[in-house]
Coordinates of C-alpha atoms in Angstrom, one line a residue:
A1 CA 3.6 -53.0 -9.8
A2 CA 4.6 -55.5 -7.0
P3 CA 7.2 -54.1 -4.8
D4 CA 7.5 -57.4 -2.8
R5 CA 7.6 -59.7 -5.8
L6 CA 11.2 -59.4 -6.4
R7 CA 11.8 -60.5 -2.8
V8 CA 9.8 -63.8 -3.7
L9 CA 12.0 -64.4 -6.9
L10 CA 15.0 -63.4 -4.8
R11 CA 14.3 -65.9 -2.2
A12 CA 13.4 -67.7 -4.8
S13 CA 16.4 -68.3 -6.5
L14 CA 14.8 -70.3 -3.7
L15 CA 17.9 -72.1 -3.8
F16 CA 20.5 -69.0 -2.9
A17 CA 17.9 -67.7 -0.6
L18 CA 16.7 -70.6 1.2
L19 CA 20.3 -71.7 1.8
A20 CA 21.1 -68.5 2.9
F21 CA 19.5 -68.0 6.2
A22 CA 16.8 -65.7 4.7
P23 CA 13.6 -65.9 6.5
A24 CA 11.2 -69.2 5.6
A25 CA 9.1 -68.7 2.8
G26 CA 5.9 -68.0 4.5
A27 CA 7.5 -64.9 5.9
R28 CA 7.6 -63.4 2.5
S29 CA 3.5 -63.4 3.0
P30 CA 2.8 -59.8 3.6
A31 CA 0.4 -59.3 6.6
P32 CA -3.3 -59.1 6.9
P33 CA -7.0 -57.3 5.5
V34 CA -8.9 -54.2 5.5
A35 CA -12.1 -54.2 7.8
T36 CA -14.4 -52.3 5.6
P37 CA -12.8 -51.9 2.3
A38 CA -12.5 -47.7 1.2
A39 CA -14.0 -46.7 -2.3
P40 CA -12.2 -46.6 -5.3
A41 CA -10.1 -43.7 -5.8
E42 CA -11.3 -40.8 -7.7
A43 CA -9.7 -39.7 -10.9
R44 CA -7.2 -36.9 -9.9
D45 CA -5.1 -35.3 -12.4
V46 CA -1.7 -36.4 -10.8
R47 CA 1.2 -34.2 -11.7
S48 CA 3.7 -35.7 -9.3
Y49 CA 3.9 -37.7 -6.3
T50 CA 3.0 -35.9 -3.4
L51 CA 1.7 -36.4 0.1
S52 CA -0.2 -34.5 2.9
P53 CA 2.3 -33.2 5.7
E54 CA 0.9 -35.9 8.0
R55 CA 1.0 -38.7 5.2
R56 CA 4.4 -37.7 4.0
E57 CA 5.8 -37.8 7.7
K58 CA 4.3 -41.3 8.4
A59 CA 5.8 -42.4 4.9
V60 CA 9.3 -41.0 5.5
A61 CA 9.1 -42.6 9.2
Y62 CA 7.8 -46.1 8.2
S63 CA 10.5 -46.1 5.0
R64 CA 13.3 -45.3 7.5
A65 CA 12.2 -47.7 9.9
K66 CA 12.0 -50.6 7.3
Y67 CA 15.4 -49.8 6.1
R68 CA 17.2 -49.8 9.5
L69 CA 15.4 -53.3 9.9
H70 CA 16.6 -54.6 6.9
F71 CA 20.2 -53.8 7.3
A72 CA 19.9 -54.8 11.4
G73 CA 18.5 -58.2 10.6
F74 CA 21.2 -58.8 8.0
A75 CA 23.7 -58.1 10.9
W76 CA 21.5 -59.8 13.4
G77 CA 21.6 -62.9 11.0
V78 CA 25.5 -63.1 10.6
A79 CA 26.2 -62.7 14.0
V80 CA 23.6 -65.3 15.2
L81 CA 25.5 -68.0 12.7
V82 CA 29.0 -67.0 13.6
L83 CA 27.8 -67.5 17.3
I84 CA 26.6 -70.9 16.4
V85 CA 30.2 -71.5 15.0
A86 CA 31.9 -70.3 17.8
L87 CA 30.0 -72.0 20.3
R88 CA 30.2 -75.2 18.3
V89 CA 26.4 -75.5 18.1
A90 CA 26.6 -77.2 14.7
P91 CA 29.0 -80.1 15.8
R92 CA 26.7 -81.1 18.5
F93 CA 24.0 -81.4 16.4
R94 CA 25.8 -83.3 13.8
D95 CA 26.9 -85.7 16.6
L96 CA 23.0 -86.3 17.5
A97 CA 22.4 -86.7 13.5
E98 CA 25.1 -89.1 13.4
K99 CA 24.1 -91.5 16.7
A100 CA 20.4 -91.4 15.0
S101 CA 21.6 -93.1 12.0
R102 CA 24.4 -93.6 9.5
R103 CA 22.0 -92.8 6.5
R104 CA 23.3 -89.1 5.1
F105 CA 19.6 -88.5 4.4
L106 CA 18.3 -89.7 7.7
Q107 CA 21.0 -87.6 9.4
A108 CA 20.0 -84.7 7.3
L109 CA 16.4 -84.8 8.6
V110 CA 18.1 -84.5 12.3
F111 CA 20.5 -82.1 11.6
V112 CA 18.9 -79.5 9.3
P113 CA 15.6 -79.1 11.3
L114 CA 17.9 -78.6 14.7
L115 CA 19.8 -76.0 12.8
F116 CA 17.1 -73.9 11.2
L117 CA 14.9 -73.9 14.2
V118 CA 17.9 -72.1 16.2
V119 CA 18.3 -69.5 13.1
E120 CA 14.8 -69.1 12.4
V121 CA 13.6 -68.5 16.3
S122 CA 16.9 -66.4 16.7
A123 CA 15.2 -64.3 14.0
L124 CA 11.8 -63.7 15.3
P125 CA 12.5 -60.9 17.2
I126 CA 13.4 -58.9 14.1
E127 CA 10.1 -60.6 12.3
L128 CA 8.0 -59.7 15.0
Y129 CA 9.3 -55.9 15.0
R130 CA 8.8 -56.1 11.1
H131 CA 5.1 -57.1 11.6
H132 CA 4.8 -54.5 14.6
L133 CA 5.7 -51.7 12.3
A134 CA 3.4 -53.1 9.7
R135 CA 0.3 -52.7 12.2
V136 CA 1.7 -49.3 13.5
Y137 CA 2.0 -48.1 10.3
D138 CA -1.6 -49.0 9.1
Q139 CA -0.4 -51.7 6.5
S140 CA -1.4 -54.8 8.5
V141 CA -4.7 -55.8 9.9
Q142 CA -3.3 -59.7 10.8
T143 CA -3.6 -60.7 14.2
F144 CA -0.6 -62.3 16.0
G145 CA -1.8 -65.8 16.0
S146 CA -2.7 -65.4 12.3
W147 CA 1.0 -64.0 11.6
F148 CA 2.5 -66.9 13.9
G149 CA 0.5 -69.7 12.1
D150 CA 2.0 -68.0 8.8
W151 CA 5.5 -68.2 10.5
V152 CA 5.1 -71.6 11.4
K153 CA 4.0 -72.7 7.6
G154 CA 6.7 -70.8 6.3
F155 CA 9.7 -72.9 8.6
L156 CA 7.9 -76.1 7.6
V157 CA 7.9 -75.1 3.7
T158 CA 11.7 -74.3 4.1
L159 CA 12.3 -77.3 5.7
V160 CA 10.4 -79.3 3.1
I161 CA 12.7 -77.5 0.5
T162 CA 16.1 -77.3 2.1
I163 CA 16.5 -80.6 3.8
P164 CA 16.8 -82.5 0.2
I165 CA 18.8 -79.4 -1.0
V166 CA 21.1 -79.6 1.7
A167 CA 21.2 -83.6 1.7
A168 CA 22.5 -83.5 -2.0
L169 CA 24.8 -80.7 -1.5
Y170 CA 26.8 -82.3 1.1
G171 CA 26.9 -85.4 -0.7
I172 CA 28.3 -83.5 -3.6
L173 CA 31.0 -82.1 -1.5
Q174 CA 31.9 -85.6 -0.3
R175 CA 32.3 -86.8 -3.6
K176 CA 33.6 -83.8 -5.6
P177 CA 35.3 -81.3 -3.0
R178 CA 37.0 -79.4 -5.7
R179 CA 34.1 -78.6 -8.1
W180 CA 31.3 -79.2 -5.7
W181 CA 30.0 -75.7 -6.3
L182 CA 29.5 -76.2 -10.1
T183 CA 28.0 -79.6 -9.6
F184 CA 25.7 -78.3 -7.4
W185 CA 24.8 -75.1 -9.4
V186 CA 24.0 -77.5 -12.4
G187 CA 22.2 -79.9 -10.3
S188 CA 20.0 -76.6 -8.6
L189 CA 18.7 -75.2 -12.1
P190 CA 15.9 -77.6 -12.4
V191 CA 15.4 -77.2 -8.8
I192 CA 14.9 -73.5 -9.2
V193 CA 12.5 -73.9 -12.4
F194 CA 10.7 -76.6 -10.4
L195 CA 10.2 -74.1 -7.3
V196 CA 9.1 -71.1 -9.3
F197 CA 6.6 -73.5 -11.3
I198 CA 4.9 -74.9 -8.2
S199 CA 5.0 -71.9 -6.4
P200 CA 1.9 -70.1 -7.2
L201 CA 0.1 -74.0 -7.2
V202 CA 1.4 -75.0 -3.6
I203 CA 3.2 -72.8 -1.7
D204 CA 1.2 -69.5 -2.0
P205 CA -2.4 -70.8 -1.6
L206 CA -0.7 -71.9 1.7
F207 CA -1.1 -68.2 3.1
F208 CA -3.4 -66.4 1.2
R209 CA -6.8 -67.6 -0.9
F210 CA -7.3 -67.3 -4.2
E211 CA -10.1 -67.5 -6.7
P212 CA -10.8 -66.6 -10.4
L213 CA -10.9 -62.8 -11.3
D214 CA -13.9 -63.5 -13.1
A215 CA -15.8 -64.7 -10.3
K216 CA -15.7 -61.6 -8.5
A217 CA -15.4 -58.7 -11.0
P218 CA -16.5 -60.0 -14.2
A219 CA -17.0 -56.5 -15.5
L220 CA -13.1 -55.7 -14.8
V221 CA -12.5 -59.1 -16.8
S222 CA -13.9 -57.7 -19.7
E223 CA -12.3 -54.3 -19.7
V224 CA -8.9 -56.3 -18.8
E225 CA -9.8 -58.3 -21.9
R226 CA -9.8 -55.1 -24.2
V227 CA -6.2 -54.5 -22.7
T228 CA -5.2 -57.8 -23.8
A229 CA -6.6 -57.7 -27.4
R230 CA -4.8 -54.0 -27.6
G231 CA -1.5 -56.1 -26.8
G232 CA -2.5 -58.8 -29.4
L233 CA -2.3 -61.3 -26.2
E234 CA -5.2 -63.4 -25.1
I235 CA -4.7 -64.2 -21.6
P236 CA -7.3 -66.9 -20.8
R237 CA -9.7 -66.0 -17.9
D238 CA -8.6 -69.1 -16.0
R239 CA -5.1 -67.5 -16.1
M240 CA -6.4 -64.3 -14.1
F241 CA -6.6 -64.6 -10.4
L242 CA -8.0 -62.6 -7.4
M243 CA -5.8 -62.7 -4.2
E244 CA -7.7 -61.9 -1.3
A245 CA -5.2 -59.9 0.4
S246 CA -7.3 -58.0 2.6
E247 CA -7.7 -60.7 5.1
K248 CA -4.0 -59.7 5.9
V249 CA -3.1 -56.5 4.5
K250 CA -4.2 -52.9 3.5
S251 CA -1.4 -52.3 0.9
V252 CA -2.2 -52.7 -2.7
N253 CA -0.5 -54.9 -5.3
A254 CA -0.5 -57.2 -8.3
Y255 CA 2.2 -59.6 -10.2
V256 CA 2.5 -62.4 -12.3
T257 CA 4.1 -65.6 -11.1
G258 CA 4.8 -69.2 -12.8
F259 CA 5.2 -70.1 -16.1
G260 CA 3.5 -72.9 -18.2
A261 CA 0.8 -74.6 -17.0
S262 CA 1.3 -72.3 -13.7
K263 CA 1.8 -68.8 -15.3
R264 CA -0.9 -66.5 -14.3
V265 CA -1.7 -62.7 -13.4
V266 CA -2.5 -62.1 -9.7
V267 CA -4.5 -58.8 -8.8
W268 CA -4.9 -58.0 -4.9
D269 CA -8.5 -57.6 -3.8
T270 CA -6.8 -54.2 -2.2
T271 CA -6.3 -53.1 -5.5
I272 CA -9.6 -53.4 -7.1
E273 CA -11.1 -51.9 -4.1
R274 CA -9.2 -49.3 -3.8
M275 CA -8.4 -48.0 -7.4
A276 CA -10.7 -46.9 -10.2
V277 CA -10.8 -49.1 -13.6
P278 CA -8.4 -47.0 -15.7
Q279 CA -5.8 -47.1 -12.6
T280 CA -6.5 -50.8 -12.3
L281 CA -6.0 -51.4 -16.1
F282 CA -2.7 -49.7 -16.0
V283 CA -1.6 -51.8 -13.1
F284 CA -2.8 -54.9 -14.7
G285 CA -1.3 -53.8 -18.0
H286 CA 2.3 -53.5 -15.9
E287 CA 1.8 -57.0 -14.9
M288 CA 0.7 -58.1 -18.7
G289 CA 4.4 -56.4 -19.8
H290 CA 6.1 -58.7 -17.3
Y291 CA 4.3 -61.7 -19.1
V292 CA 4.6 -60.7 -22.6
L293 CA 8.5 -59.4 -21.9
G294 CA 9.1 -63.0 -20.3
H295 CA 10.7 -61.4 -17.1
V296 CA 10.1 -64.6 -15.0
F297 CA 12.5 -66.7 -17.2
K298 CA 14.9 -63.8 -17.9
T299 CA 15.0 -63.5 -14.0
I300 CA 15.4 -67.1 -13.3
A301 CA 18.4 -66.9 -15.7
F302 CA 19.8 -63.9 -13.9
L303 CA 19.5 -65.6 -10.7
A304 CA 20.7 -68.8 -11.9
G305 CA 23.8 -66.7 -13.0
L306 CA 24.1 -65.1 -9.9
L307 CA 24.2 -68.0 -8.0
L308 CA 27.0 -69.4 -10.0
V309 CA 28.9 -66.7 -9.2
L310 CA 28.3 -66.7 -5.4
L311 CA 28.7 -70.3 -5.0
F312 CA 32.4 -70.0 -6.6
L313 CA 33.3 -67.1 -4.2
A314 CA 31.9 -69.5 -1.2
H315 CA 34.3 -72.0 -2.6
L316 CA 37.4 -69.6 -2.6
G317 CA 36.5 -68.5 0.7
T318 CA 35.9 -72.0 2.6
R319 CA 38.9 -73.3 0.8
R320 CA 41.2 -71.1 2.9
L321 CA 39.2 -71.9 6.0
F322 CA 39.3 -75.5 5.5
G323 CA 42.4 -76.1 3.6
E324 CA 45.7 -78.0 4.7
G325 CA 43.7 -80.3 7.0
R326 CA 42.3 -77.3 9.4
R327 CA 39.3 -78.4 11.8
P328 CA 38.1 -75.2 13.2
F329 CA 35.5 -75.1 15.9
G330 CA 35.1 -79.0 15.8
M331 CA 34.3 -79.2 12.0
R332 CA 36.0 -81.9 10.3
G333 CA 36.0 -80.1 6.9
L334 CA 33.9 -78.7 4.6
A335 CA 31.9 -81.9 4.3
D336 CA 31.2 -82.1 7.5
W337 CA 27.3 -81.2 8.2
A338 CA 28.5 -78.8 10.8
S339 CA 30.0 -76.7 8.3
L340 CA 26.7 -75.4 7.0
P341 CA 26.7 -72.4 9.2
V342 CA 29.9 -71.3 7.7
L343 CA 28.7 -71.7 4.3
L344 CA 25.3 -69.7 5.0
V345 CA 27.7 -66.9 6.4
F346 CA 29.5 -66.7 3.0
L347 CA 26.5 -67.0 0.9
G348 CA 24.5 -64.4 3.1
V349 CA 27.3 -61.9 3.2
L350 CA 27.7 -62.3 -0.6
G351 CA 24.1 -62.4 -1.2
E352 CA 23.9 -59.0 0.7
L353 CA 26.3 -57.5 -1.2
A354 CA 25.1 -58.6 -4.6
L355 CA 21.8 -57.3 -3.9
P356 CA 22.5 -53.9 -5.5
A357 CA 23.1 -55.8 -8.8
V358 CA 20.0 -57.5 -8.3
N359 CA 18.0 -54.7 -7.6
A360 CA 19.2 -53.0 -10.7
Y361 CA 18.2 -55.6 -12.8
S362 CA 15.1 -55.6 -11.4
R363 CA 14.6 -51.8 -11.6
G364 CA 15.0 -52.1 -15.5
N365 CA 12.4 -55.0 -15.6
E366 CA 9.9 -52.7 -13.9
H367 CA 10.5 -50.1 -15.9
A368 CA 10.1 -51.7 -19.1
A369 CA 6.7 -53.1 -17.3
D370 CA 5.8 -49.7 -16.8
V371 CA 6.5 -48.6 -20.4
Y372 CA 4.8 -51.6 -21.6
G373 CA 1.6 -51.0 -19.2
L374 CA 0.9 -47.2 -20.5
E375 CA 1.3 -48.4 -24.2
V376 CA -1.0 -51.1 -24.0
I377 CA -3.9 -49.1 -22.2
H378 CA -3.1 -46.3 -24.9
G379 CA -6.7 -46.0 -26.9
V380 CA -8.4 -48.4 -24.1
V381 CA -8.8 -45.5 -21.6
P382 CA -9.1 -42.3 -22.1
D383 CA -5.9 -40.9 -20.6
A384 CA -3.1 -43.6 -20.2
N385 CA -0.8 -41.4 -19.1
R386 CA -3.3 -39.9 -16.3
A387 CA -4.2 -43.5 -15.3
G388 CA -0.8 -44.6 -14.9
A389 CA 0.2 -41.3 -12.7
E390 CA -3.1 -41.5 -10.6
A391 CA -2.2 -45.5 -10.2
F392 CA 1.1 -44.7 -8.9
Q393 CA -0.1 -41.9 -6.7
V394 CA -2.6 -44.3 -5.1
L395 CA 0.0 -46.8 -4.5
G396 CA 2.2 -44.3 -2.8
E397 CA -0.7 -42.8 -0.5
I398 CA -1.7 -46.7 0.9
N399 CA 1.7 -48.2 0.7
L400 CA 3.3 -45.1 2.6
S401 CA 5.9 -45.2 -0.3
D402 CA 9.3 -43.0 0.5
P403 CA 9.0 -39.5 -1.5
N404 CA 12.6 -39.0 -1.3
P405 CA 14.7 -41.9 -1.0
S406 CA 18.2 -41.1 -0.6
P407 CA 20.7 -42.4 -3.6
F408 CA 22.5 -45.0 -1.5
I409 CA 19.1 -46.7 -0.3
R410 CA 17.7 -46.4 -4.0
F411 CA 21.1 -48.4 -5.2
W412 CA 20.9 -50.6 -2.3
L413 CA 17.5 -51.5 -1.5
Y414 CA 14.8 -50.6 -4.3
S415 CA 13.9 -53.3 -6.5
H416 CA 11.5 -50.8 -8.2
P417 CA 12.2 -47.2 -9.3
P418 CA 10.9 -44.7 -6.8
L419 CA 7.4 -43.7 -7.1
A420 CA 8.2 -39.7 -7.9
E421 CA 10.3 -41.1 -10.9
R422 CA 7.9 -43.2 -12.0
V423 CA 4.6 -40.9 -11.8
A424 CA 7.0 -38.2 -13.5
F425 CA 7.7 -40.7 -16.2
A426 CA 3.9 -41.8 -16.5
R427 CA 3.1 -38.1 -17.2
T428 CA 5.9 -37.6 -20.0
Y429 CA 5.8 -40.7 -21.6
D430 CA 4.3 -39.8 -25.2
P431 CA 5.9 -41.4 -28.4
W432 CA 2.7 -40.9 -30.1
S433 CA 2.3 -37.5 -30.2
K434 CA 5.9 -37.0 -31.3
G435 CA 5.5 -39.4 -34.2
E436 CA 7.9 -42.1 -32.6
P437 CA 7.0 -45.8 -32.5
P438 CA 6.0 -47.3 -29.4
R439 CA 8.6 -49.6 -27.7
Y440 CA 6.6 -52.8 -27.3
V441 CA 3.0 -52.2 -28.3
R442 CA 2.9 -51.1 -32.3
G443 CA 0.0 -51.0 -34.6
D444 CA -3.6 -50.3 -33.9
R445 CA -4.9 -53.4 -32.7
S446 CA -7.5 -51.6 -30.5
P447 CA -10.7 -53.4 -29.8

């Protein structure tokens, strides 16, 4: 499973996310390596997600700190943008941009970096504390210098993506003030698809090193091919990658990303170092489920639909603010560069309010992938249910997953089902003994 992957695709609707003062693309990259990898976990008959008293205390404390940080970070981001509006910072940046050139795109080259630099630098304390928490709770080994280098790269990636997007947005606002939200949304669709396509090829390698999984773990790839054969699917070896996460993080993970020529399954090196082969095969089967069930395209479609709703609601809100010739806080109207912080506030608040719906959708996908993972390793490993439960247990122990999140936190923040639920499901899902057909992997394709 990939706890952070939804954040990637969420920001991914990179359009909405980047446009909405979310941290830079690189900020999503987790932090650093395990100095000396632990041996793979021993096989255990896991019946429920349990932690030692000391580990449980740390998991609860770390989880609660992250929950508080999420809401504090959101409130801080909105407050910064409101302050930028109240102090008329954006009109000053607009004036500088207009003095620099009469060309709109060149104005965007001046205005957007100035505004985003203020926003991103103001968010640094929050991001630094996030990194501090990861270090304190033994999730990260990344040095401050390396972390800051990623922050700078992320900021630059954000600028490269957002400058043309903002320039296009304000060109549309000038030409179609009443239907800008629809025109911009239509134009955003190929951009979103393009960004999801190039992310594994161009953006991800800026923050982590990747190599063919076959080069590092050929024996594991042979076992993986048994799983893909069981599912009646051929994933070429050159579509399986190992990400050297241990250079920055101690957590374990895997994910599926891209589409077409960029589509690939990625397994973190920490995963194969900390999990036994049956557990790793379940993790791979889960990610293969995302691949087979078309979750990348479905998620793009879902987020694109959500973006349309958010843009329309932002249109309704800004129409009230700028209606009847109003020029609040030195802004000349919605088509003025200086209105960008206002748009970001609307989209940011609406995006946060939409987060429960996004996460509910994601939890559905993750559960479906869990089902697929259990089905596709059935008959390949001796006990698929046990392997799945063990994998979740290892994931929770290493990543300090909350053993008992509150219903509100689960509803608002959880992109995956809680670990306790996933372990319980892994132990009890057994259509074969009941004479029921499996949901996704049917027929005997066992190698």
